[in-house]
Amino acid sequence: MGFKSDIEIAQECEMLPITEIAEKAGIDDKYLEQYGKYKAKIDYNLLKESDKKDGKLILVTAINPTPAGEGKTTTTVGLADGMQKLGKNVMVALREPSLGPVFGVKGGAAGGGYAQVVPMEDINLHFTGDFHAIGAANNLLAAMIDNHIFQGNALNIDPRKITWRRCVDMNDRQLRNVVDGLGGRTNGMPREDGYDITVASEIMAVLCLASDIKDLKERLSKIIIGYTYGKVAEQKPVTAGDLHAEGAMTALLKDALKPNLVQTLEHVPAIVHGGPFANIAHGCNSVTATKMALKLADYAITEAGFGADLGAEKFLDIKCRMADLHPNAVVIVATVRALKYNGGVAKADLNNENLEALEKGIPNLLKHVSNIKNVYKLPCVVAINAFPTDTKAELDFVESKCKELGVNVALSEVWAKGGEGGIKLAEEVLRLVEEPNDFSYAYELEGSIEDKLNQIVQKVYGGKRVVLTANAQKQAKQLEALGFGNCPICVAKTQYSLTDDQTKLGAPTDFEVTVRNLKISAGAGFIVALTGEIMTMPGLPKVPAAERIDVDETGKITGLF
Ligand SMILES: Nc1ncnc2c1ncn2[C@@H]1O[C@H](COP(=O)(O)OP(=O)(O)O)[C@@H](O)[C@H]1O
Ligand SMILES: O=COP(=O)(O)O
Ligand SMILES: [Mg+2]
């Protein structure tokens, strides 16, 4: 259809110097640490030293997506640009992209079309080095664990019960399960090990929840890396603090702890920080980034990954609860292609008009709308993110169906038109944020781990119950005995389905969700529940996006999208 690519549009942008963006955001120079002309870090002491009243908090989530994603980041940016066109003081808070999807299937995470944050190549690649720092801290701890064992194992760590894994920010299935420490006595102790993608590391979660260096160090020290020898009842958790690793890890992370400042194509200030995925981790940008945007602007727009059953559930039940955040409105992004996908259309046929499949996919949208309105008791609007491949009949059908069903809806054309295409959505959001709301969690923290999982499965996913495997039942008992029973739960689940089976699309009911593993992220303060076949190290597709990326002699990158 001859559209400019995301990177072409981004590279055409005449960015403002980041000092001007900081000034526009009201960030005093003393809090700004420039990383070149168009990026900077913000000292989190700005939060401690500002007494400005917080602005309104808007969450952007979505229906269950196709593998390409439905435009939450794009809508977040375009909505902010639309609000700016209406004269509002607005900022966005986004996650940093991971190299996994950049070189894999989804591509970058800086938005798309005329609704992007820039400089998109920097943001999608090394940015300011935060993910490299997280990887180094994660792997320093891993090295110190194996070294402790090699040097005599004074803490009596059972190598078969080490729960800490190495990490790398790449989709590399080859590293999911490895045996290391080979080569004989002087080269370590042979054991089974494995790598997670950096965004699934607990260090990422800790960085996204920590408020300052002191809090970060305390959280890192609490990380449980494994258990000692002995029967379950006798096993003692071993922490990063037991290994005296927290100081060096904090040193590696001291700059990564500061949020990054960039700008949208229309120069709205954007704070981009932290990047956990929402299927295998908690899926939200850092608390500090969100709180800074709230402190600096009258409207802070943020996104949580994948569909509302994942990112929004964790944003609301984990992040908002831990950080005492109170959202004022929710935008649920829906697309014609994702509705058809949920209506059973194969990926290859998503560009063909199909009103019947659209209708079949609507129940997925209705389930997410019902969750936001009735479980979390928040006002919401469905943003139909218009794609160039959508036909007018399809767009009109979705909009009229929503109206017929009493669903608040606005067409969003921010990908094609930038802020101009987000004005209608912005006007509706500005109305919604003024409505009082009775924000509630899907579950209270008191109660057993199984009970909390049941409430998530029944209320948010629409299923019948959770089933814990024998291994998970044992782990639940151990975690409750260790005093972690009242932690919130971060469910690791496929993003394509409300169930734990990625082939079950639409809005299934009467299903069970099987939890195969429960692990405490004691530094982050939540329990991770692995369901179905979900893995914490994705793999590359048959034709990785990496094959289409290049750079010319002038250093100009092409193919990033
Ligand atoms: N309206 C649209 N038309 C065409 N492409 C779009 C549109 N919205 C988003 N995209 C593209 O879809 C992909 C996913 O968008 P993104 O905003 O990252 O979604 P999410 O944050 O939900 O994963 C990106 O490549 C983006 O450029
Ligand atoms: O964790 C996933 O995030 P996106 O849905 O923004 O890709
Ligand atoms: Mg996104």
XYZ file of C-alpha atoms and ligand atoms in Angstrom:
596
model
C 0.000 0.000 0.000
C 3.152 2.179 -0.222
C 3.209 3.340 3.395
C 6.397 4.725 4.913
C 7.940 2.309 7.408
C 8.063 3.107 11.121
C 11.801 3.744 10.925
C 11.456 6.042 7.876
C 8.850 8.123 9.700
C 10.974 8.189 12.861
C 14.124 9.191 10.974
C 12.271 12.082 9.292
C 11.329 13.554 12.671
C 13.064 16.836 13.608
C 13.486 15.956 17.275
C 13.779 18.733 19.867
C 16.888 18.677 22.069
C 16.092 16.657 25.202
C 16.846 19.728 27.326
C 13.850 21.453 25.700
C 11.663 18.409 26.325
C 12.777 18.400 29.953
C 11.955 22.077 30.271
C 8.536 21.462 28.700
C 7.976 18.681 31.250
C 9.010 20.973 34.106
C 12.081 18.913 34.992
C 14.689 21.064 36.720
C 18.130 20.816 35.139
C 19.586 19.458 38.393
C 17.622 16.213 37.926
C 18.640 15.749 34.274
C 21.566 13.560 33.137
C 21.922 13.812 29.355
C 22.785 10.766 27.263
C 23.527 12.605 24.011
C 21.265 15.228 22.457
C 17.966 13.329 22.445
C 18.024 11.055 25.511
C 18.429 11.677 29.226
C 17.983 10.022 32.595
C 15.977 11.676 35.365
C 17.119 11.541 38.983
C 14.304 9.894 40.974
C 14.896 12.381 43.817
C 12.688 14.641 41.729
C 9.797 12.604 43.168
C 10.933 13.107 46.748
C 11.449 16.831 46.302
C 8.246 17.737 44.441
C 4.981 18.499 46.221
C 2.902 18.923 43.052
C -0.468 17.139 43.099
C -0.538 14.036 40.916
C -2.307 14.130 37.585
C -4.837 11.633 36.238
C -3.660 8.090 35.437
C -4.810 6.399 32.221
C -3.991 2.750 31.471
C -3.890 1.457 27.899
C -4.529 -2.256 27.535
C -5.982 -4.467 24.789
C -7.989 -7.513 23.836
C -6.087 -10.785 23.334
C -3.644 -9.987 20.502
C -2.359 -11.546 17.323
C 1.399 -12.327 17.317
C 2.041 -8.908 15.728
C 0.427 -6.915 18.558
C -2.627 -4.642 18.372
C -1.225 -1.175 19.009
C -1.211 -0.430 22.747
C 2.095 1.440 22.582
C 0.995 3.145 19.365
C -2.328 4.136 20.924
C -0.651 5.316 24.151
C 1.594 7.658 22.157
C -1.148 8.786 19.761
C -3.580 9.457 22.597
C -0.958 11.622 24.313
C -0.322 13.520 21.075
C -4.091 13.957 20.706
C -4.366 15.323 24.244
C -1.513 17.723 23.520
C -3.454 18.981 20.485
C -6.308 19.713 22.898
C -3.904 21.841 24.919
C -3.419 19.375 27.763
C -0.263 18.894 29.849
C 0.328 15.191 29.204
C 3.159 12.623 29.398
C 3.518 8.967 28.519
C 5.202 6.224 30.565
C 6.249 3.206 28.510
C 8.383 0.111 28.794
C 11.757 -0.251 27.107
C 11.902 -2.686 24.175
C 13.645 -6.042 24.488
C 16.034 -7.237 21.756
C 14.125 -10.532 21.761
C 11.091 -9.275 19.821
C 13.164 -6.629 17.969
C 15.087 -9.411 16.206
C 12.239 -11.923 16.469
C 8.599 -11.573 15.442
C 7.025 -8.430 16.882
C 9.768 -5.954 16.126
C 10.352 -2.866 18.232
C 8.200 -1.391 20.993
C 8.395 2.321 20.271
C 4.920 2.541 18.750
C 4.235 2.745 15.022
C 3.322 4.920 12.105
C 2.867 8.553 13.148
C 2.563 7.594 16.812
C 6.063 6.705 17.970
C 8.635 7.672 20.560
C 12.010 8.720 19.183
C 14.903 8.174 18.634
C 13.350 4.790 17.823
C 16.590 3.053 16.729
C 18.292 3.917 20.021
C 15.198 3.064 22.056
C 14.810 -0.317 20.317
C 18.507 -1.283 20.493
C 20.873 -0.280 23.327
C 18.902 2.762 24.558
C 20.768 3.835 27.711
C 22.108 0.406 28.620
C 19.535 -0.516 31.266
C 18.907 -4.042 29.965
C 22.638 -4.730 29.697
C 23.006 -3.652 33.331
C 20.132 -5.906 34.383
C 21.725 -8.841 32.559
C 25.090 -8.185 34.184
C 23.566 -8.030 37.676
C 21.553 -11.198 37.043
C 24.598 -13.096 35.780
C 26.913 -11.771 38.493
C 24.570 -13.408 40.996
C 24.593 -16.627 38.963
C 28.398 -16.621 38.890
C 28.554 -16.012 42.647
C 26.201 -18.938 43.306
C 28.333 -21.404 41.337
C 31.535 -19.948 42.716
C 30.214 -20.361 46.291
C 29.530 -24.040 45.591
C 32.925 -24.462 43.877
C 34.696 -22.862 46.864
C 33.224 -25.363 49.342
C 29.501 -24.557 49.595
C 29.466 -23.243 53.172
C 25.758 -22.408 52.783
C 24.977 -26.032 51.927
C 23.159 -25.072 48.710
C 21.610 -28.055 46.947
C 22.701 -27.595 43.284
C 19.515 -29.387 42.185
C 17.394 -26.763 43.968
C 18.956 -23.623 42.527
C 16.023 -21.598 41.178
C 18.153 -18.689 39.900
C 18.791 -18.835 36.122
C 21.187 -16.952 33.918
C 19.759 -14.509 31.390
C 20.419 -12.878 28.025
C 18.272 -10.329 26.184
C 17.699 -12.466 23.101
C 15.221 -15.105 21.875
C 17.502 -18.145 22.077
C 15.758 -21.489 22.639
C 19.187 -23.204 22.564
C 19.856 -21.788 26.040
C 16.587 -22.789 27.704
C 18.136 -25.873 29.278
C 21.923 -26.298 29.467
C 24.460 -28.273 31.460
C 27.409 -26.168 32.583
C 30.397 -26.473 34.894
C 31.883 -29.149 32.603
C 35.610 -29.638 31.927
C 36.801 -31.229 35.127
C 37.511 -30.218 38.709
C 39.097 -26.826 38.059
C 36.279 -25.700 35.743
C 33.323 -25.683 38.104
C 30.747 -28.214 39.260
C 28.623 -29.799 36.509
C 24.911 -29.051 36.899
C 21.744 -28.433 34.935
C 21.146 -24.727 34.327
C 19.259 -22.513 31.912
C 18.762 -18.993 30.589
C 15.729 -16.729 30.719
C 15.286 -13.727 28.473
C 16.425 -10.661 30.472
C 12.913 -9.208 30.661
C 11.839 -12.290 32.632
C 14.619 -11.848 35.199
C 13.561 -10.979 38.721
C 16.134 -8.190 38.566
C 13.925 -6.516 35.933
C 10.896 -6.776 38.199
C 12.900 -5.454 41.170
C 14.183 -2.503 39.130
C 10.604 -1.701 38.076
C 9.341 -1.714 41.651
C 12.261 -0.174 43.590
C 11.938 3.466 44.647
C 15.608 4.346 45.334
C 19.051 2.783 45.889
C 18.285 1.762 49.470
C 15.042 0.027 48.468
C 16.759 -1.554 45.447
C 19.554 -2.995 47.584
C 17.120 -4.365 50.177
C 15.034 -6.017 47.475
C 18.090 -7.504 45.746
C 19.300 -8.891 49.046
C 15.974 -10.707 49.546
C 16.130 -12.550 46.210
C 15.930 -16.293 46.854
C 18.373 -18.128 44.585
C 17.614 -21.668 45.776
C 17.394 -23.926 48.781
C 19.675 -25.999 51.009
C 19.931 -29.802 51.060
C 17.324 -31.734 53.065
C 13.682 -32.716 53.022
C 11.217 -29.990 51.988
C 10.421 -29.099 55.604
C 14.152 -28.825 56.422
C 15.194 -26.857 53.322
C 16.221 -23.265 54.001
C 15.955 -20.580 51.326
C 19.319 -19.091 50.314
C 19.312 -15.410 49.356
C 21.517 -13.069 47.369
C 22.205 -11.421 50.701
C 23.557 -14.706 52.091
C 26.049 -14.571 49.197
C 26.855 -10.877 49.905
C 25.973 -10.093 46.301
C 23.520 -7.223 46.794
C 26.096 -4.442 46.977
C 27.828 -5.257 43.698
C 24.505 -5.891 41.996
C 23.248 -2.492 43.129
C 26.439 -0.871 41.861
C 25.732 -2.366 38.436
C 22.148 -1.052 38.529
C 22.557 2.404 40.067
C 22.143 4.247 36.741
C 19.584 1.811 35.307
C 17.383 2.723 38.283
C 16.858 6.198 36.832
C 14.060 6.498 34.260
C 14.809 7.568 30.709
C 13.375 10.689 29.054
C 12.683 10.854 25.307
C 9.891 12.364 23.185
C 7.044 11.436 20.839
C 7.099 12.438 17.171
C 5.005 15.449 18.266
C 7.401 16.243 21.129
C 5.269 15.055 24.045
C 7.678 14.112 26.867
C 7.919 10.330 27.256
C 9.427 8.444 30.195
C 10.541 4.974 29.095
C 11.836 2.656 31.794
C 11.936 -1.046 32.578
C 10.571 -3.673 30.256
C 9.101 -6.880 31.715
C 6.907 -8.807 29.261
C 3.362 -9.363 30.458
C 3.098 -13.058 29.566
C 6.172 -14.220 31.500
C 6.566 -11.300 33.948
C 4.466 -8.424 35.324
C 4.389 -6.453 32.078
C 4.547 -2.849 33.354
C 7.063 -0.015 33.151
C 8.686 1.078 36.400
C 6.693 2.563 39.256
C 9.152 5.467 39.283
C 8.423 6.267 35.636
C 4.664 6.220 36.211
C 4.918 8.301 39.394
C 7.179 10.828 37.641
C 4.718 11.206 34.762
C 1.899 11.669 37.299
C 3.935 14.233 39.225
C 5.017 16.211 36.162
C 1.847 16.179 34.043
C -1.910 16.608 34.457
C -2.432 13.375 32.493
C -0.109 10.337 32.593
C -0.808 7.642 30.005
C 0.822 4.268 30.475
C 0.479 0.791 28.938
C 0.692 -2.760 30.254
C 1.638 -5.633 27.988
C -0.450 -7.983 25.876
C -4.162 -8.355 26.662
C -6.049 -7.125 29.716
C -5.981 -10.650 31.200
C -2.192 -10.244 31.533
C -0.774 -6.702 31.555
C -3.814 -4.920 32.925
C -4.432 -7.594 35.579
C -0.846 -7.288 36.795
C -0.819 -3.502 36.511
C -3.973 -3.312 38.648
C -3.481 -6.200 41.091
C 0.313 -5.968 41.553
C 1.744 -2.582 40.496
C -1.141 -0.335 41.622
C -1.491 -2.252 44.871
C 2.237 -2.113 45.676
C 2.674 1.527 44.634
C -0.683 2.824 45.848
C -1.660 4.010 42.363
C -5.299 4.720 41.513
C -6.140 4.653 37.789
C -8.765 7.104 36.521
C -9.627 5.487 33.176
C -8.747 2.525 30.971
C -8.432 2.360 27.186
C -8.956 -1.110 25.710
C -7.379 -1.339 22.264
C -9.244 -3.549 19.809
C -8.400 -4.172 16.182
C -10.322 -5.707 13.318
C -7.492 -8.198 12.835
C -7.414 -9.349 16.460
C -11.203 -9.680 16.564
C -11.074 -11.827 13.414
C -8.183 -13.834 14.916
C -10.318 -14.420 18.020
C -13.139 -15.322 15.687
C -11.063 -18.168 14.276
C -9.448 -16.617 11.169
C -5.928 -17.875 10.354
C -3.086 -15.314 10.492
C -2.612 -15.536 6.714
C -6.251 -14.504 6.073
C -6.534 -11.602 8.504
C -6.431 -8.994 5.738
C -9.559 -10.356 4.029
C -12.875 -8.704 4.932
C -14.883 -11.058 7.139
C -17.791 -9.607 9.132
C -18.876 -13.036 10.338
C -15.508 -13.710 11.974
C -15.583 -10.202 13.439
C -18.869 -10.978 15.142
C -17.464 -14.257 16.448
C -14.499 -12.414 17.965
C -16.587 -9.772 19.761
C -17.077 -11.934 22.936
C -13.336 -11.599 23.639
C -13.723 -7.813 23.635
C -16.840 -7.973 25.790
C -15.061 -10.129 28.384
C -12.248 -7.616 28.766
C -14.685 -4.684 28.928
C -16.695 -6.523 31.586
C -13.537 -7.234 33.615
C -12.432 -3.590 33.626
C -15.922 -2.297 34.451
C -17.206 -4.985 36.822
C -14.140 -6.582 38.419
C -11.881 -3.509 38.647
C -14.755 -1.015 38.628
C -12.977 1.430 36.321
C -14.433 3.528 33.499
C -13.210 2.449 30.090
C -13.428 3.137 26.394
C -12.669 0.752 23.537
C -10.231 2.300 21.059
C -10.661 0.728 17.630
C -7.120 1.029 16.285
C -7.724 1.418 12.532
C -5.282 -0.449 10.262
C -4.898 0.380 6.556
C -6.026 -3.171 5.790
C -9.378 -2.673 7.567
C -12.387 -2.080 5.340
C -14.951 0.636 6.145
C -17.586 -2.075 6.520
C -15.466 -3.838 9.153
C -14.712 -0.661 11.107
C -18.354 0.428 10.981
C -19.439 -3.063 12.085
C -17.212 -3.087 15.173
C -18.227 0.441 16.163
C -21.962 -0.215 15.685
C -21.742 -3.575 17.493
C -20.048 -1.892 20.482
C -22.700 0.820 20.575
C -25.494 -1.776 20.247
C -23.987 -3.631 23.238
C -23.604 -0.449 25.283
C -19.806 -0.488 24.993
C -18.143 2.927 25.015
C -16.091 3.141 21.809
C -13.951 5.587 19.802
C -12.243 5.113 16.461
C -8.499 5.791 16.701
C -6.488 6.724 13.600
C -3.250 7.649 15.367
C -1.081 5.272 13.354
C -2.011 7.034 10.115
C -2.534 10.580 11.430
C -0.634 10.974 14.707
C -2.258 13.182 17.348
C -4.900 14.438 14.889
C -6.158 10.852 14.675
C -6.370 10.602 18.471
C -8.508 13.645 19.236
C -11.822 11.781 19.395
C -10.320 9.201 21.761
C -8.670 11.954 23.801
C -11.978 13.813 24.209
C -13.643 10.642 25.540
C -10.749 9.847 27.904
C -10.807 13.427 29.247
C -14.463 12.893 30.070
C -13.935 9.483 31.686
C -11.103 10.544 34.013
C -13.443 12.990 35.732
C -15.881 10.181 36.682
C -15.463 9.050 40.305
C -14.626 5.335 40.447
C -14.540 2.593 43.040
C -11.295 0.957 41.886
C -11.096 -2.594 43.295
C -8.637 -5.495 43.032
C -9.579 -8.877 41.558
C -8.450 -10.524 44.800
C -7.338 -9.650 48.302
C -3.879 -10.758 49.481
C -5.153 -12.706 52.458
C -5.930 -16.330 51.627
C -4.116 -19.309 50.173
C -2.087 -19.151 46.953
C -4.587 -21.544 45.348
C -7.510 -19.366 46.407
C -5.979 -16.260 44.856
C -5.210 -18.155 41.658
C -8.827 -19.345 41.552
C -10.081 -15.759 41.794
C -7.880 -14.688 38.883
C -8.964 -17.671 36.778
C -12.656 -17.257 37.581
C -13.020 -13.466 37.589
C -10.456 -12.352 34.990
C -10.070 -15.322 32.644
C -13.664 -16.583 32.897
C -12.600 -20.156 33.729
C -13.872 -22.716 36.213
C -10.839 -23.244 38.424
C -7.075 -23.536 38.743
C -5.432 -26.959 38.929
C -2.054 -27.188 40.702
C 0.175 -30.071 39.615
C 1.640 -32.195 42.414
C 4.877 -30.209 42.095
C 3.018 -26.887 42.339
C 1.009 -28.095 45.338
C 4.262 -28.956 47.139
C 5.706 -25.565 46.236
C 2.562 -23.776 47.420
C 2.814 -25.469 50.818
C 6.519 -24.612 51.081
C 5.985 -20.964 50.104
C 3.117 -20.566 52.576
C 5.227 -22.208 55.308
C 8.026 -19.707 54.531
C 5.573 -16.820 55.000
C 5.041 -15.852 51.352
C 1.375 -16.913 51.220
C 0.073 -13.334 51.250
C 2.092 -12.161 48.224
C 0.298 -11.112 45.030
C 0.550 -13.527 42.118
C 2.130 -12.923 38.706
C 0.643 -15.483 36.319
C 2.882 -16.515 33.417
C 0.457 -17.545 30.654
C 0.046 -17.443 26.890
C -0.993 -13.997 25.643
C -3.169 -15.370 22.852
C -5.893 -16.902 24.974
C -7.816 -16.217 28.166
C -6.981 -19.835 28.970
C -3.535 -21.474 29.303
C -3.950 -22.981 25.814
C -3.009 -20.615 22.987
C -5.342 -22.357 20.547
C -8.480 -21.548 22.594
C -9.453 -18.106 21.289
C -12.493 -15.841 21.766
C -14.053 -16.043 25.236
C -14.022 -19.678 26.378
C -15.752 -20.618 29.643
C -15.799 -23.629 31.955
C -12.070 -24.338 31.521
C -9.287 -25.147 33.971
C -5.920 -23.396 34.130
C -3.051 -25.683 35.123
C -0.187 -24.240 37.183
C 2.923 -26.381 36.885
C 5.393 -24.329 38.917
C 5.285 -21.700 41.662
C 8.338 -19.589 42.462
C 8.770 -16.691 44.845
C 10.318 -13.504 43.540
C 11.117 -12.392 47.064
C 12.892 -9.250 45.914
C 9.956 -8.166 43.773
C 7.461 -9.346 46.398
C 5.287 -11.564 44.250
C 4.860 -15.231 43.392
C 5.290 -16.320 39.737
C 2.891 -19.064 38.622
C 3.939 -20.835 35.418
C 0.939 -22.203 33.511
C 0.494 -24.489 30.499
C 3.481 -24.579 28.138
C 4.647 -20.984 28.772
C 8.443 -20.549 28.609
C 10.646 -17.793 30.022
C 13.041 -17.971 27.052
C 11.269 -17.445 23.694
C 12.694 -18.743 20.411
C 13.302 -17.016 17.079
C 10.788 -17.584 14.235
C 11.586 -19.253 10.911
C 12.452 -15.857 9.373
C 13.691 -13.592 12.197
C 13.147 -9.855 11.805
C 16.930 -9.676 12.233
C 17.332 -10.855 8.622
C 15.721 -7.625 7.414
C 17.797 -5.231 9.528
C 20.891 -3.536 8.147
C 23.039 -0.434 8.515
C 24.763 1.557 5.774
C 28.238 3.105 5.773
C 26.860 6.317 7.221
C 25.506 4.343 10.189
C 21.891 4.698 9.076
C 19.872 1.670 10.214
C 17.135 0.151 8.034
C 14.607 -2.630 8.592
C 13.869 -1.926 12.264
C 10.084 -1.699 12.684
N -3.196 1.193 13.194
C -2.100 0.518 12.794
N -1.889 0.282 11.469
C -0.790 -0.411 11.061
N 0.155 -0.908 11.904
C -0.032 -0.689 13.221
C -1.145 0.026 13.740
N -1.032 0.077 15.116
C 0.108 -0.577 15.419
N 0.694 -1.033 14.293
C 1.933 -1.818 14.206
O 1.661 -3.035 14.920
C 2.808 -3.425 15.698
C 2.395 -3.505 17.171
O 2.123 -2.183 17.623
P 2.413 -1.841 19.153
O 1.935 -0.448 19.403
O 3.813 -2.191 19.492
O 1.420 -2.873 19.871
P 1.470 -3.455 21.373
O 2.073 -2.406 22.236
O 0.042 -3.719 21.675
O 2.308 -4.703 21.269
C 3.879 -2.367 15.428
O 4.711 -2.836 14.383
C 3.107 -1.159 14.941
O 3.863 -0.353 14.059
O 4.633 -7.696 27.165
C 4.181 -7.414 26.048
O 4.053 -6.122 25.646
P 3.363 -5.661 24.292
O 1.956 -6.205 24.308
O 3.376 -4.132 24.355
O 4.183 -6.221 23.172
Mg 3.669 -2.343 23.528
